[in-house]
Short mmCIF file of C-alpha atoms in Angstrom, two decimals:
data_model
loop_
_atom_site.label_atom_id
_atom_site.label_comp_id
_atom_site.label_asym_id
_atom_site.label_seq_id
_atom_site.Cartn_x
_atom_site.Cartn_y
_atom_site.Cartn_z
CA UNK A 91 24.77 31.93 -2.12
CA UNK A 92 25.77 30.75 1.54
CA UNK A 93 23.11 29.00 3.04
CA UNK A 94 22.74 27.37 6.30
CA UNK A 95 21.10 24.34 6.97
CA UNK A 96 19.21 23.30 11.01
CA UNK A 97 18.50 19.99 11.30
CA UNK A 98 17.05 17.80 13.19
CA UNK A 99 19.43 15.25 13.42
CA UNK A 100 23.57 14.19 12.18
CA UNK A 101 22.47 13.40 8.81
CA UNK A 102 23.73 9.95 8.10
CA UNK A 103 26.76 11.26 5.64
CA UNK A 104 28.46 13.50 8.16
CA UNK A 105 27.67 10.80 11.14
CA UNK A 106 30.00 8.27 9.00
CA UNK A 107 32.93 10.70 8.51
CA UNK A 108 32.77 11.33 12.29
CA UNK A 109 32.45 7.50 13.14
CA UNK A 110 29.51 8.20 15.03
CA UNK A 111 25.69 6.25 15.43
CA UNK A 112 22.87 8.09 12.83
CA UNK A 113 19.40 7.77 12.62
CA UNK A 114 17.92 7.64 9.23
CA UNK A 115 14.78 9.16 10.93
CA UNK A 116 14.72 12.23 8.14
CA UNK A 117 16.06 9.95 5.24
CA UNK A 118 14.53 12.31 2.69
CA UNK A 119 17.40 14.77 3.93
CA UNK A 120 20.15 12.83 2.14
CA UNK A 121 18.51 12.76 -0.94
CA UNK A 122 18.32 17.11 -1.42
CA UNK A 123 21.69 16.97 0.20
CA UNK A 124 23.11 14.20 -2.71
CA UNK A 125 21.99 16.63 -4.89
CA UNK A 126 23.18 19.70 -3.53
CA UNK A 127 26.73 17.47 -3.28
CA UNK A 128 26.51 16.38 -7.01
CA UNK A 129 25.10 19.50 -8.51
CA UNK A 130 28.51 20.97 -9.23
CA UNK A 131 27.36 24.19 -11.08
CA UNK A 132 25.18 25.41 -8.43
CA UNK A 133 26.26 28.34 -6.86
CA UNK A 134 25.82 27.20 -3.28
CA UNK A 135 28.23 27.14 -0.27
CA UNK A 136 26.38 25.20 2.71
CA UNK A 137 26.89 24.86 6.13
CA UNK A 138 24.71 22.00 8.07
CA UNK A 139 23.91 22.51 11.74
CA UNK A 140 22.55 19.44 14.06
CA UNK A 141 22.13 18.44 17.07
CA UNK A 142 25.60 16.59 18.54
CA UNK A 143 25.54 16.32 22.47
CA UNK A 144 28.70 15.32 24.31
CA UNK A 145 31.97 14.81 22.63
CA UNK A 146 30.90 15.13 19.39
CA UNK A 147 29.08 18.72 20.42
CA UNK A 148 31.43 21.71 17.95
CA UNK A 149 31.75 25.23 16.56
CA UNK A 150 32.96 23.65 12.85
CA UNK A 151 34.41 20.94 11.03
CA UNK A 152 35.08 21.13 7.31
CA UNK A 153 34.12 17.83 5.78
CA UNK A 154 34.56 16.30 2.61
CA UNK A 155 31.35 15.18 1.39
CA UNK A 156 30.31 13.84 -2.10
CA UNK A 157 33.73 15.61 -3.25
CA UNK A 158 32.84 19.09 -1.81
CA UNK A 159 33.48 20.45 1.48
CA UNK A 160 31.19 21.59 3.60
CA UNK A 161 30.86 23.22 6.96
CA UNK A 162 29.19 21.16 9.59
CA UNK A 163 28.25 22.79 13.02
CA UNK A 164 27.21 20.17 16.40
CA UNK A 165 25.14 22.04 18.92
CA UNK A 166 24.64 20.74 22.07
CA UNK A 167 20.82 19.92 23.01
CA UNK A 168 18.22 17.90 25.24
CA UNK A 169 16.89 15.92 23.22
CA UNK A 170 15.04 13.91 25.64
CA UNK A 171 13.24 17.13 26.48
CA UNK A 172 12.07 19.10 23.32
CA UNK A 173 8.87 20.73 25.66
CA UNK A 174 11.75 22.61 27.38
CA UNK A 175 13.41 25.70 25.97
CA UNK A 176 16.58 26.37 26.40
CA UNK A 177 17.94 29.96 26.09
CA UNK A 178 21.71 28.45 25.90
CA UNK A 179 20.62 27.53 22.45
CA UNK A 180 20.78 30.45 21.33
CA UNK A 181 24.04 31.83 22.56
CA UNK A 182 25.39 28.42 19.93
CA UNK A 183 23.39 29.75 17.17
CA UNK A 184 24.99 33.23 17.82
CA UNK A 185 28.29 31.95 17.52
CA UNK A 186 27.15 29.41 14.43
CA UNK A 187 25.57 32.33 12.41
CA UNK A 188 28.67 34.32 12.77
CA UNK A 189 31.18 32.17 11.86
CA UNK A 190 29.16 30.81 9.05
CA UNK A 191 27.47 34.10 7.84
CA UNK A 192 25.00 32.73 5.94
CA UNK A 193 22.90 34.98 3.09
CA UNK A 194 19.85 32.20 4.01
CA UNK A 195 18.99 30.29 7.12
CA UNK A 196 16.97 27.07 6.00
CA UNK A 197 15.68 25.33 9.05
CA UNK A 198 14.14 21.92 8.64
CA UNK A 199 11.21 20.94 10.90
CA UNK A 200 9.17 23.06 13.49
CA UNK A 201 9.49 20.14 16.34
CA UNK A 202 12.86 20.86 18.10
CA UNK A 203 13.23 23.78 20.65
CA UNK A 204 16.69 24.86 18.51
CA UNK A 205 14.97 25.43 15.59
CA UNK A 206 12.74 28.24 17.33
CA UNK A 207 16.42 29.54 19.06
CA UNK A 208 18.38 29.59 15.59
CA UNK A 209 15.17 32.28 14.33
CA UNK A 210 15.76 33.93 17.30
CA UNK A 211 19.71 34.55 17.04
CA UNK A 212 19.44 35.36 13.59
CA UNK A 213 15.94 37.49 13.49
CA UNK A 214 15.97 38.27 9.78
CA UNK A 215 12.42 36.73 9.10
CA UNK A 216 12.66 37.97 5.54
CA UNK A 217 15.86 35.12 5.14
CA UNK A 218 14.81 33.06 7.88
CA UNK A 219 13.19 29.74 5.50
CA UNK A 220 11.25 27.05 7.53
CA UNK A 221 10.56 23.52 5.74
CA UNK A 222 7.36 22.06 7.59
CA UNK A 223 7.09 18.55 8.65
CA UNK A 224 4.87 17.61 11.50
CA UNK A 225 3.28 20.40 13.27
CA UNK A 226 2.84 19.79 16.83
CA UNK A 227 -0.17 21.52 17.50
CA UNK A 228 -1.77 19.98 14.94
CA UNK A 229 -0.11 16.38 16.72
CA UNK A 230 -1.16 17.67 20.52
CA UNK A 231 -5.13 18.23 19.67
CA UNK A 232 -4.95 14.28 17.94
CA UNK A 233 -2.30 12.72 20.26
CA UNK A 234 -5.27 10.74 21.90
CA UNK A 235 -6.32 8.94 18.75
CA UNK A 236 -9.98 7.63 19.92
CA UNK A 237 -8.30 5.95 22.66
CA UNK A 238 -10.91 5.16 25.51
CA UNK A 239 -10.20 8.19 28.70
CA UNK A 240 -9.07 5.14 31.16
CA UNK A 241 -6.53 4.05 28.74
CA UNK A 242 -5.25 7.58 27.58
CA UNK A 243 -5.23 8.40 31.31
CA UNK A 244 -3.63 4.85 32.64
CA UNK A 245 -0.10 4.55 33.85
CA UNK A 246 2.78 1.76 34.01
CA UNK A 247 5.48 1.98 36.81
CA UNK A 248 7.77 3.53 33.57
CA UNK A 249 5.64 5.80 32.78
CA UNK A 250 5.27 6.91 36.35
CA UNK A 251 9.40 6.67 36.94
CA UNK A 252 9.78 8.70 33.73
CA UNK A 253 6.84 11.08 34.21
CA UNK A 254 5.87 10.08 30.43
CA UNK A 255 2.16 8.98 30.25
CA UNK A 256 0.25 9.36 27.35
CA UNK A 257 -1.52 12.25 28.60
CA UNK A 258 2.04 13.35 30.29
CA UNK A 259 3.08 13.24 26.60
CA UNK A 260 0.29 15.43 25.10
CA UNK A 261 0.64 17.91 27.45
CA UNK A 262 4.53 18.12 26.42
CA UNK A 263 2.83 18.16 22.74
CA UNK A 264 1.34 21.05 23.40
CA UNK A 265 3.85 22.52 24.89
CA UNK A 266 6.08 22.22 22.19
CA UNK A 267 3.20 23.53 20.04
CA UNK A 268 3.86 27.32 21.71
CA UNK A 269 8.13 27.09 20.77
CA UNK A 270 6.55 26.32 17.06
CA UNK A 271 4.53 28.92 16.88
CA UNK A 272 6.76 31.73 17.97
CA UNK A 273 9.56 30.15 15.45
CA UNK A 274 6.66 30.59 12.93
CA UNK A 275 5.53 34.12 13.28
CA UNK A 276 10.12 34.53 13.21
CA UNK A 277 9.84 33.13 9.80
CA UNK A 278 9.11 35.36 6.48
CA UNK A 279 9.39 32.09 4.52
CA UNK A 280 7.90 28.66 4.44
CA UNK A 281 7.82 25.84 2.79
CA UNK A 282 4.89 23.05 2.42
CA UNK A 283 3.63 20.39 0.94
CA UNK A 284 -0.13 19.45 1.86
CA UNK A 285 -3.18 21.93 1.61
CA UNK A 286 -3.37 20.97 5.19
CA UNK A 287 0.21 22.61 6.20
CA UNK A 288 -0.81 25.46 4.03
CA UNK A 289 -4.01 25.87 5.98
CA UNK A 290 -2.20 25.50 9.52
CA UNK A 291 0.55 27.95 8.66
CA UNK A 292 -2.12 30.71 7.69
CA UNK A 293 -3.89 30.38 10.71
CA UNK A 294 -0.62 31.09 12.79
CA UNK A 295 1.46 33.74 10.49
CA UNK A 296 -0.80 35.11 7.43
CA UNK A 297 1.98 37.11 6.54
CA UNK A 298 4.82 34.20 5.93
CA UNK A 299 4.93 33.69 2.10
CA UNK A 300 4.30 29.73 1.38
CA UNK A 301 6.52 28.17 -0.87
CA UNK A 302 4.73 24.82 -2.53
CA UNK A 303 7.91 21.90 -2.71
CA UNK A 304 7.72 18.31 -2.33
CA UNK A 305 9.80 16.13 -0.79
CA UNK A 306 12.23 14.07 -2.25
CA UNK A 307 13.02 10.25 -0.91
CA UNK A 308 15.72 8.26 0.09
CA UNK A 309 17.51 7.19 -3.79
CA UNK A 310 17.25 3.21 -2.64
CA UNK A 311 13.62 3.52 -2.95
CA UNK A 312 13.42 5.07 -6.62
CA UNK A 313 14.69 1.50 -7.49
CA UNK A 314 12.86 -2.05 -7.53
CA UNK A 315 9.11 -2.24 -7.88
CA UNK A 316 6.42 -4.13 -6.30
CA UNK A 317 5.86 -7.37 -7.62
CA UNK A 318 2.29 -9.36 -6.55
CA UNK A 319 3.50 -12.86 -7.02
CA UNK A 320 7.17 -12.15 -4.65
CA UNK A 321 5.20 -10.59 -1.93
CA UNK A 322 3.44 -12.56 1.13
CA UNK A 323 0.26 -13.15 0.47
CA UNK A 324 -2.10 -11.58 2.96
CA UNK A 325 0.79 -9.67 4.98
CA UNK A 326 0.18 -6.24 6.31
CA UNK A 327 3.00 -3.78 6.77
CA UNK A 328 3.26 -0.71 9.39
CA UNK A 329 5.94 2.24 9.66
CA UNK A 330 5.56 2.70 12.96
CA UNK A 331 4.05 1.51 16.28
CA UNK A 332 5.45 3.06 19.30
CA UNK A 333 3.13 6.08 20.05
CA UNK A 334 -0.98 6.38 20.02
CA UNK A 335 -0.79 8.98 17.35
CA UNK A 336 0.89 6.32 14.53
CA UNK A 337 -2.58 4.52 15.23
CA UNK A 338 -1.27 0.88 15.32
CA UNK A 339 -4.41 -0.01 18.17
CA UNK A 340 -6.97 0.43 14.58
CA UNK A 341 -4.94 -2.23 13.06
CA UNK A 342 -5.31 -4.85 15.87
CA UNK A 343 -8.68 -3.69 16.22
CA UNK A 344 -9.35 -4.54 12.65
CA UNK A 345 -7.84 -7.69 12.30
CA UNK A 346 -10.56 -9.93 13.43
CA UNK A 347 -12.27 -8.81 10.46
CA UNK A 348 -9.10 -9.73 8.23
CA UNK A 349 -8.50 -13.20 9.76
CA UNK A 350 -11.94 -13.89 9.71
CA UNK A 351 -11.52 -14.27 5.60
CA UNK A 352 -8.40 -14.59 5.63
CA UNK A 353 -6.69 -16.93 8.42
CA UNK A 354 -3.30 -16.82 7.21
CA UNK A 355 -2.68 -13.01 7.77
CA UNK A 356 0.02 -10.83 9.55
CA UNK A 357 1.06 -8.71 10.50
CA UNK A 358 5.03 -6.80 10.36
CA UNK A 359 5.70 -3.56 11.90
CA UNK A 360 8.42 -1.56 11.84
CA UNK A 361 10.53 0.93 14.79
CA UNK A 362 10.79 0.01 18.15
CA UNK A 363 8.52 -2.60 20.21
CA UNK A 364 6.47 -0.62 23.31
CA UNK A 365 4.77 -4.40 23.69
CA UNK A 366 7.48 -5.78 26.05
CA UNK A 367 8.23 -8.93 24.44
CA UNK A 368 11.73 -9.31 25.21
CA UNK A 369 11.29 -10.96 28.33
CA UNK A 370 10.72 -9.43 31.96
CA UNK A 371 13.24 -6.26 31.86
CA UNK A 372 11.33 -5.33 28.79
CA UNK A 373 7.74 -5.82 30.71
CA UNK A 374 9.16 -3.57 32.60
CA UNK A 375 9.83 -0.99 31.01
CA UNK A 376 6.36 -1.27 29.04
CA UNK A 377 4.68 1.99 28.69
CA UNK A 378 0.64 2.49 29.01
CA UNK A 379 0.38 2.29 25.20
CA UNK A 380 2.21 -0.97 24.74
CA UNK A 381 0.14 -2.53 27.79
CA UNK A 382 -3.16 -1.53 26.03
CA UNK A 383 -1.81 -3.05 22.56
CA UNK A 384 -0.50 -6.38 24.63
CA UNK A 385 -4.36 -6.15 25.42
CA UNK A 386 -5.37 -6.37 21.87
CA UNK A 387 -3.55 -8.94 20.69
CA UNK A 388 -5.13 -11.28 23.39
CA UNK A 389 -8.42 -10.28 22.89
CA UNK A 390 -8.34 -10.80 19.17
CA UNK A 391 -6.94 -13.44 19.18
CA UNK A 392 -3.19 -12.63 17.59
CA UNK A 393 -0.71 -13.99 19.42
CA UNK A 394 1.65 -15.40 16.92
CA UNK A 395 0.36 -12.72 14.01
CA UNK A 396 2.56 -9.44 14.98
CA UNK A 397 5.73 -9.02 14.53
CA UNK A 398 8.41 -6.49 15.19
CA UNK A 399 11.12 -5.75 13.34
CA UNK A 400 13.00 -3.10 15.09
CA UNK A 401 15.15 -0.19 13.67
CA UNK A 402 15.48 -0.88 9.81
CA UNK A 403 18.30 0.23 7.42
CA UNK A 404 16.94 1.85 4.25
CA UNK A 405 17.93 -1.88 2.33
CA UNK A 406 16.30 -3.70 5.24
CA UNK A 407 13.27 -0.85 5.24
CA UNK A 408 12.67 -1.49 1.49
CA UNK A 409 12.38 -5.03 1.66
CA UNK A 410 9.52 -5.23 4.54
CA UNK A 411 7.50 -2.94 2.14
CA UNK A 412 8.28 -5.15 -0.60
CA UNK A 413 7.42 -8.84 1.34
CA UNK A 414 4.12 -6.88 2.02
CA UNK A 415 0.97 -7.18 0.43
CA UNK A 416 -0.06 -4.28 1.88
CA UNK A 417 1.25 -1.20 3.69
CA UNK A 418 -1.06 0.90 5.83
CA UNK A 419 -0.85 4.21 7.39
CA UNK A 420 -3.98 4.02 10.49
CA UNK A 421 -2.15 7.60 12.16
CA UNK A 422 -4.65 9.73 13.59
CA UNK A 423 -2.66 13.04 12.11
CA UNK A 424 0.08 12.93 9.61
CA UNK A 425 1.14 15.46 7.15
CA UNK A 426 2.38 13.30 4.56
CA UNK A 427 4.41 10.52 5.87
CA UNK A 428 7.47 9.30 4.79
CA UNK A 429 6.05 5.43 4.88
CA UNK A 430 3.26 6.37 2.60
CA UNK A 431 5.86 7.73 0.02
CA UNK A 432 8.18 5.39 0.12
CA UNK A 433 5.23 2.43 -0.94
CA UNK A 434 4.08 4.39 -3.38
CA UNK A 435 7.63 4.85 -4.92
CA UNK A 436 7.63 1.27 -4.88
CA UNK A 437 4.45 0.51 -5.85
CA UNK A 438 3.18 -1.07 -2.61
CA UNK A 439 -0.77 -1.06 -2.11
CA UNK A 440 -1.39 1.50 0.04
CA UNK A 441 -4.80 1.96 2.66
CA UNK A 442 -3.93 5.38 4.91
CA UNK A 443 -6.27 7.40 6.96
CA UNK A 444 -8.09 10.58 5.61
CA UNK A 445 -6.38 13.11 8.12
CA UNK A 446 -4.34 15.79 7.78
CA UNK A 447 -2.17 16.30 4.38
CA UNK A 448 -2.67 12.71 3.27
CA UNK A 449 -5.85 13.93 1.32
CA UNK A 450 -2.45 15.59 -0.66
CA UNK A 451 -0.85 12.63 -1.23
CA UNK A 452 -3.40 9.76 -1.74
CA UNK A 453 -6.06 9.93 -4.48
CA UNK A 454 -8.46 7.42 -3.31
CA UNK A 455 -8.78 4.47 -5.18
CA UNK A 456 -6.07 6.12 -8.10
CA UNK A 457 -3.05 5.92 -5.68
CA UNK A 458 -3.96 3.93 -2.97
CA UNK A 459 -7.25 3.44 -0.80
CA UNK A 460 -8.09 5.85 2.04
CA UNK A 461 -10.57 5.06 5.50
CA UNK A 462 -12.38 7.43 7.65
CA UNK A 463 -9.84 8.08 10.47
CA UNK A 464 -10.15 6.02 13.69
CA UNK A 465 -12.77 3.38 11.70
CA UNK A 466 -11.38 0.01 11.81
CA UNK A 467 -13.72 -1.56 10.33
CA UNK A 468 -13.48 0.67 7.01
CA UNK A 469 -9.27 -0.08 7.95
CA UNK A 470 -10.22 -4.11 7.70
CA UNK A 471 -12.58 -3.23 4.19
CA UNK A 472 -9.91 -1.57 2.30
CA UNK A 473 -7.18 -4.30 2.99
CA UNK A 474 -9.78 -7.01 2.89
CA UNK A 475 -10.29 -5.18 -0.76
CA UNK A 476 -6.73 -5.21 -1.90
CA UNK A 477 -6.57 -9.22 -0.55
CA UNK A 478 -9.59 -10.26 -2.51
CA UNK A 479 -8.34 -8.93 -5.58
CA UNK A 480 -5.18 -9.10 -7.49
CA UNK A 481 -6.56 -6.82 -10.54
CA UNK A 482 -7.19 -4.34 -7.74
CA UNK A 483 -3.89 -4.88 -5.86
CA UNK A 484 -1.99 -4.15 -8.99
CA UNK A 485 -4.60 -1.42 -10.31
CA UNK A 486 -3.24 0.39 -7.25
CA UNK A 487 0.23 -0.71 -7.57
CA UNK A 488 0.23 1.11 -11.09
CA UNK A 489 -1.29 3.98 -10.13
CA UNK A 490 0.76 4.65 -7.19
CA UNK A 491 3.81 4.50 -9.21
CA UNK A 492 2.62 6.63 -11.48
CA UNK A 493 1.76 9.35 -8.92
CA UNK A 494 4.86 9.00 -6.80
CA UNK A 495 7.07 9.29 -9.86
CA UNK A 496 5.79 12.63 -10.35
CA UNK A 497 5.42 13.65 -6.74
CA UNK A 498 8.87 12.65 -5.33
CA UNK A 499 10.35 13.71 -8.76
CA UNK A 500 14.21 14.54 -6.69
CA UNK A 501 15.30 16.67 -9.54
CA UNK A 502 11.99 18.09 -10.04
CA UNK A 503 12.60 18.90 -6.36
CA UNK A 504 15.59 19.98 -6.33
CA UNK A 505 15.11 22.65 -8.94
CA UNK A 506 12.30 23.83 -7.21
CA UNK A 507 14.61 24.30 -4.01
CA UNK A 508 16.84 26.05 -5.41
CA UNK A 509 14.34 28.51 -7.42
CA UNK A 510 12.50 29.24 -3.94
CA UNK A 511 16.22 30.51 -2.80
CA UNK A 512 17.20 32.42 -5.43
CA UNK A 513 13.28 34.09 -5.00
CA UNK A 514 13.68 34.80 -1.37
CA UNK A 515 17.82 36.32 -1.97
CA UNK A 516 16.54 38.29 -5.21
#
């Protein structure tokens, strides 16, 4: 079967053989396609298609990859602009689909505008198969996260120069929410994870057939385990910072509760730093967000307890989950995030939000601890529960471990990928 692959970015194993930067963003890419590359008997010929602006935009390269060749495509797109569709986009996936001539068109992700144009040049909704991450609808209607109005509606001089306020960026939300759904009601097949995708993709097209797969992680994080008396006592660990929706403001609202038992705790955080705290070109370029989290920190007293660690490797990624005495997940909306999986995997204590597909992913108190959504004092309870007991801390550990191993199962996964192609070729 030839099968064609969108992404949503140069997965890190073609960006090396073209010498270029990667983001491991979608990490849990690499581990179907390590599969796909080892699994010699399977009768699949695959093309991947990405996003690859500038000089490294391009109809085709064969590339050798995990000792078969495959054909990799570069389209050229705005990324800086997803809430704008571009119509060009589809005059590369015209010229993409016929070179390739794929029997299946597997597009990852409903976020990107090209993922909506590749449906469109190829309008076969009965081999058109859409894998569901986020969904941005779902993301616009939560993007303010109980932030107070004046907050949500305040604005630095770089959010002004780059017309990107938080509201600015809802609005952009939602209009990347319209793109999605016409690529939905395009495809005749998707797949899902969460009874909350399943729900959201009814709603828009009753007609697609759902496909149940989950998702398969990054292989570092199948190895190592969690280990109580190697971690830092009374650290907290966060994906993600850098937007309201990720819900880092309930953490800083809840640690006065925390240090108030426990002095000694911090907090590490992952991605990039929206705080401006590398000096004044950085304050500069502080958005809204990051001035309102500044404002946290002083008023709770935490100077000194946050750090930021900046873009992570998977090696690096692995070992801030395992320094961690906890890892938390305070979004507002998630579907079922990458961060969460990867600590269970590992057998970090988790405490996530009860939102969106998590409810899929985390049996409370079995494999990890959930809080009501936005309630930061029921954040500070759960962590102050996992730091007040060890038997508890590894309780969860266990149990997490035990789930994940089953969940993130890659061959399980795998197999299951490939049955859900051979049902929609049959």
């Amino acid at each position: 079967m030839k099968v064609l692959w969108v992404c949503n970015i140069m997965l890190p194993a073609i960006a090396k053989k073209l010498g270029c930067t990667y983001s491991v963003r979608e990490g849990w890419l690499s581990g179907i396609l390590d599969r796909l590359l080892a699994f010699g008997d399977a009768e699949v010929e695959l093309g991947i298609c990405f996003p690859a602006n500038g000089e490294h935009a391009f109809l085709q390269k064969r590339l050798a990859l995990g000792g078969r060749e495959v054909s990799c495509y570069g389209f050229s797109e705005d990324l800086e602009h997803p809430e704008w569709y571009d119509t060009s986009l589809e005059i590369w996936f015209e010229e993409i689909l016929s070179d390739f001539q794929p029997e299946l068109v597997h597009i990852f992700g409903t976020e990107f505008p090209h993922a909506c144009a590749c449906a469109k040049a190829w309008n076969r909704p009965e081999r058109t198969l859409v894998g569901i991450q986020g969904l941005c609808s779902a993301i616009a209607r939560s993007y303010q996260a109980d932030l107070p109005d004046a907050v949500f509606g305040g604005r630095t001089l770089r959010d002004v120069i780059r017309k990107d306020s938080m509201r600015q960026q809802q609005e952009k939300f939602y209009a990347r929410a319209e793109t999605e759904k016409q690529l939905l009601r395009l495809a005749g097949h998707i797949t899902g994870r969460t009874d909350f995708d399943r729900e959201e993709i009814a709603a828009i097209n009753p007609d697609a057939v759902y496909h149940f797969m989950n998702e398969t992680m990054r292989q570092g994080f199948y190895a190592g385990s969690w280990q109580l008396s190697q971690c830092r006592r009374h650290e907290i660990f966060a994906g993600q910072a850098d937007y309201p929706l990720k819900g880092f403001h309930y953490v800083l609202q809840a640690m006065g509760t925390v240090l108030a038992r426990y002095p000694d705790a911090a907090v590490t955080v992952a991605g990039n730093s929206v705080m401006g705290t590398g000096g004044l070109k950085s304050r500069l370029k502080i958005p809204a967000y990051g001035k309102y989290l500044r404002r946290l920190i002083r008023q709770n007293g935490l100077e000194g307890k946050i750090r930021v660690l900046g873009r992570l490797e998977e090696e690096e990624m692995k070992r801030a989950y395992l320094s961690a005495h906890v890892c938390v997940c305070p979004s507002a909306m998630e579907n079922s995030p990458n961060s969460v999986a990867e600590a269970q995997l590992l057998g970090v204590p988790v405490v996530a939000s009860r939102t969106g597909g998590i409810l899929s992913v985390v049996e409370d108190g079995v494999s990890g601890l959930l809080f009501e959504k936005g309630n930061a004092e029921k954040l500070a309870e759960r962590i102050l529960r996992i730091f007040s007991s060890d038997e508890e801390a590894q309780r969860l550990s266990d149990g997490e471990r035990k789930a994940a191993a089953k969940t993130y199962d890659g061959e399980a996964n795998f197999r299951r990928l490939l049955q859900i192609y051979e049902e929609i070729l049959a």
